[in-house]
């Protein structure tokens, strides 16, 4: 367990050195982004969290009335069209 902690510390130091080297090669201090304590850039994390949201689901449109609803509630016709309920699927088949 002690070695794991040292491994993490070593990795952090290596990453910090690489970042410092990269910012040195890029030239002067680029502001808050070049500082090692600012950590990982945040916009990517936010985008990933939004797509992994449990409430998010693919929305489909009813081919009969045009209402939007989650695909899990869809009544799918043999042709592949989605309907909001069994009645609309039946009405569309006529
Ligand atoms: Zn409908």
PDB file of C-alpha atoms and ligand atoms in Angstrom:
ATOM      1  CA  UNK A   1       0.000   0.000   0.000  1.00  0.00           C
ATOM      2  CA  UNK A   2       2.901   2.345   0.818  1.00  0.00           C
ATOM      3  CA  UNK A   3       4.389   1.723  -2.632  1.00  0.00           C
ATOM      4  CA  UNK A   4       1.107   2.684  -4.289  1.00  0.00           C
ATOM      5  CA  UNK A   5       1.208   6.104  -2.618  1.00  0.00           C
ATOM      6  CA  UNK A   6       4.801   6.628  -3.752  1.00  0.00           C
ATOM      7  CA  UNK A   7       3.855   5.527  -7.263  1.00  0.00           C
ATOM      8  CA  UNK A   8       1.078   8.152  -7.363  1.00  0.00           C
ATOM      9  CA  UNK A   9       3.472  10.821  -6.045  1.00  0.00           C
ATOM     10  CA  UNK A  10       6.072   9.822  -8.651  1.00  0.00           C
ATOM     11  CA  UNK A  11       3.468   9.983 -11.437  1.00  0.00           C
ATOM     12  CA  UNK A  12       2.337  13.415 -10.269  1.00  0.00           C
ATOM     13  CA  UNK A  13       5.940  14.658 -10.300  1.00  0.00           C
ATOM     14  CA  UNK A  14       6.543  13.220 -13.798  1.00  0.00           C
ATOM     15  CA  UNK A  15       3.351  14.831 -15.127  1.00  0.00           C
ATOM     16  CA  UNK A  16       4.253  18.117 -13.438  1.00  0.00           C
ATOM     17  CA  UNK A  17       7.730  18.049 -15.039  1.00  0.00           C
ATOM     18  CA  UNK A  18       6.281  17.333 -18.469  1.00  0.00           C
ATOM     19  CA  UNK A  19       3.830  20.210 -18.119  1.00  0.00           C
ATOM     20  CA  UNK A  20       6.599  22.550 -16.945  1.00  0.00           C
ATOM     21  CA  UNK A  21       8.808  21.488 -19.866  1.00  0.00           C
ATOM     22  CA  UNK A  22       5.962  22.005 -22.348  1.00  0.00           C
ATOM     23  CA  UNK A  23       5.162  25.494 -21.039  1.00  0.00           C
ATOM     24  CA  UNK A  24       8.871  26.356 -21.140  1.00  0.00           C
ATOM     25  CA  UNK A  25       9.086  25.234 -24.782  1.00  0.00           C
ATOM     26  CA  UNK A  26       5.936  27.216 -25.617  1.00  0.00           C
ATOM     27  CA  UNK A  27       7.663  30.342 -24.384  1.00  0.00           C
ATOM     28  CA  UNK A  28       6.566  32.695 -21.651  1.00  0.00           C
ATOM     29  CA  UNK A  29       4.001  32.074 -18.939  1.00  0.00           C
ATOM     30  CA  UNK A  30       0.578  31.687 -20.568  1.00  0.00           C
ATOM     31  CA  UNK A  31      -1.329  32.775 -17.479  1.00  0.00           C
ATOM     32  CA  UNK A  32      -3.404  30.482 -15.260  1.00  0.00           C
ATOM     33  CA  UNK A  33      -3.278  27.575 -17.740  1.00  0.00           C
ATOM     34  CA  UNK A  34       0.492  27.190 -17.476  1.00  0.00           C
ATOM     35  CA  UNK A  35       0.474  26.985 -13.687  1.00  0.00           C
ATOM     36  CA  UNK A  36       0.794  23.379 -12.441  1.00  0.00           C
ATOM     37  CA  UNK A  37      -1.608  23.909  -9.512  1.00  0.00           C
ATOM     38  CA  UNK A  38      -4.477  24.753 -11.910  1.00  0.00           C
ATOM     39  CA  UNK A  39      -4.727  21.018 -12.707  1.00  0.00           C
ATOM     40  CA  UNK A  40      -6.655  19.366 -15.521  1.00  0.00           C
ATOM     41  CA  UNK A  41      -8.702  21.572 -17.896  1.00  0.00           C
ATOM     42  CA  UNK A  42     -12.388  21.513 -16.961  1.00  0.00           C
ATOM     43  CA  UNK A  43     -14.586  21.903 -20.088  1.00  0.00           C
ATOM     44  CA  UNK A  44     -14.040  18.287 -21.176  1.00  0.00           C
ATOM     45  CA  UNK A  45     -15.127  16.915 -17.796  1.00  0.00           C
ATOM     46  CA  UNK A  46     -18.394  18.858 -17.920  1.00  0.00           C
ATOM     47  CA  UNK A  47     -19.225  17.586 -21.393  1.00  0.00           C
ATOM     48  CA  UNK A  48     -18.557  13.986 -20.389  1.00  0.00           C
ATOM     49  CA  UNK A  49     -20.767  14.303 -17.329  1.00  0.00           C
ATOM     50  CA  UNK A  50     -23.638  15.721 -19.377  1.00  0.00           C
ATOM     51  CA  UNK A  51     -23.630  12.821 -21.864  1.00  0.00           C
ATOM     52  CA  UNK A  52     -23.431  10.226 -19.074  1.00  0.00           C
ATOM     53  CA  UNK A  53     -26.433  11.667 -17.228  1.00  0.00           C
ATOM     54  CA  UNK A  54     -28.831   8.846 -16.211  1.00  0.00           C
ATOM     55  CA  UNK A  55     -31.918  10.941 -17.058  1.00  0.00           C
ATOM     56  CA  UNK A  56     -30.743  11.593 -20.611  1.00  0.00           C
ATOM     57  CA  UNK A  57     -32.384   9.344 -23.161  1.00  0.00           C
ATOM     58  CA  UNK A  58     -32.806   9.260 -26.915  1.00  0.00           C
ATOM     59  CA  UNK A  59     -35.947  11.127 -27.945  1.00  0.00           C
ATOM     60  CA  UNK A  60     -38.113   9.980 -30.838  1.00  0.00           C
ATOM     61  CA  UNK A  61     -41.084  11.578 -32.584  1.00  0.00           C
ATOM     62  CA  UNK A  62     -44.499   9.985 -33.004  1.00  0.00           C
ATOM     63  CA  UNK A  63     -45.146   9.448 -36.728  1.00  0.00           C
ATOM     64  CA  UNK A  64     -48.869  10.111 -36.172  1.00  0.00           C
ATOM     65  CA  UNK A  65     -49.204  13.134 -33.839  1.00  0.00           C
ATOM     66  CA  UNK A  66     -45.589  14.412 -33.903  1.00  0.00           C
ATOM     67  CA  UNK A  67     -45.078  14.434 -30.106  1.00  0.00           C
ATOM     68  CA  UNK A  68     -41.543  13.833 -28.756  1.00  0.00           C
ATOM     69  CA  UNK A  69     -41.027  11.149 -26.115  1.00  0.00           C
ATOM     70  CA  UNK A  70     -38.274   8.774 -24.813  1.00  0.00           C
ATOM     71  CA  UNK A  71     -37.456   5.877 -27.147  1.00  0.00           C
ATOM     72  CA  UNK A  72     -38.033   3.399 -24.292  1.00  0.00           C
ATOM     73  CA  UNK A  73     -41.759   4.306 -24.339  1.00  0.00           C
ATOM     74  CA  UNK A  74     -42.055   4.060 -28.101  1.00  0.00           C
ATOM     75  CA  UNK A  75     -44.399   1.660 -29.891  1.00  0.00           C
ATOM     76  CA  UNK A  76     -42.417   0.604 -32.953  1.00  0.00           C
ATOM     77  CA  UNK A  77     -44.240  -0.275 -36.166  1.00  0.00           C
ATOM     78  CA  UNK A  78     -43.047  -3.084 -38.462  1.00  0.00           C
ATOM     79  CA  UNK A  79     -41.869  -0.377 -40.907  1.00  0.00           C
ATOM     80  CA  UNK A  80     -39.573   1.061 -38.206  1.00  0.00           C
ATOM     81  CA  UNK A  81     -41.706   4.145 -37.461  1.00  0.00           C
ATOM     82  CA  UNK A  82     -42.131   5.191 -33.818  1.00  0.00           C
ATOM     83  CA  UNK A  83     -45.477   5.949 -32.179  1.00  0.00           C
ATOM     84  CA  UNK A  84     -46.352   7.357 -28.756  1.00  0.00           C
ATOM     85  CA  UNK A  85     -49.039   4.780 -28.060  1.00  0.00           C
ATOM     86  CA  UNK A  86     -50.624   1.621 -29.429  1.00  0.00           C
ATOM     87  CA  UNK A  87     -53.650   3.537 -30.708  1.00  0.00           C
ATOM     88  CA  UNK A  88     -51.571   5.842 -32.909  1.00  0.00           C
ATOM     89  CA  UNK A  89     -49.668   2.868 -34.308  1.00  0.00           C
ATOM     90  CA  UNK A  90     -53.000   1.196 -35.124  1.00  0.00           C
ATOM     91  CA  UNK A  91     -54.427   4.390 -36.674  1.00  0.00           C
ATOM     92  CA  UNK A  92     -51.341   4.856 -38.846  1.00  0.00           C
ATOM     93  CA  UNK A  93     -51.505   1.327 -40.214  1.00  0.00           C
ATOM     94  CA  UNK A  94     -54.840   2.032 -41.874  1.00  0.00           C
TER      95      UNK A  94
HETATM   96 ZN1  LIG B   1     -48.858   9.924 -31.198  1.00  0.00          ZN
END
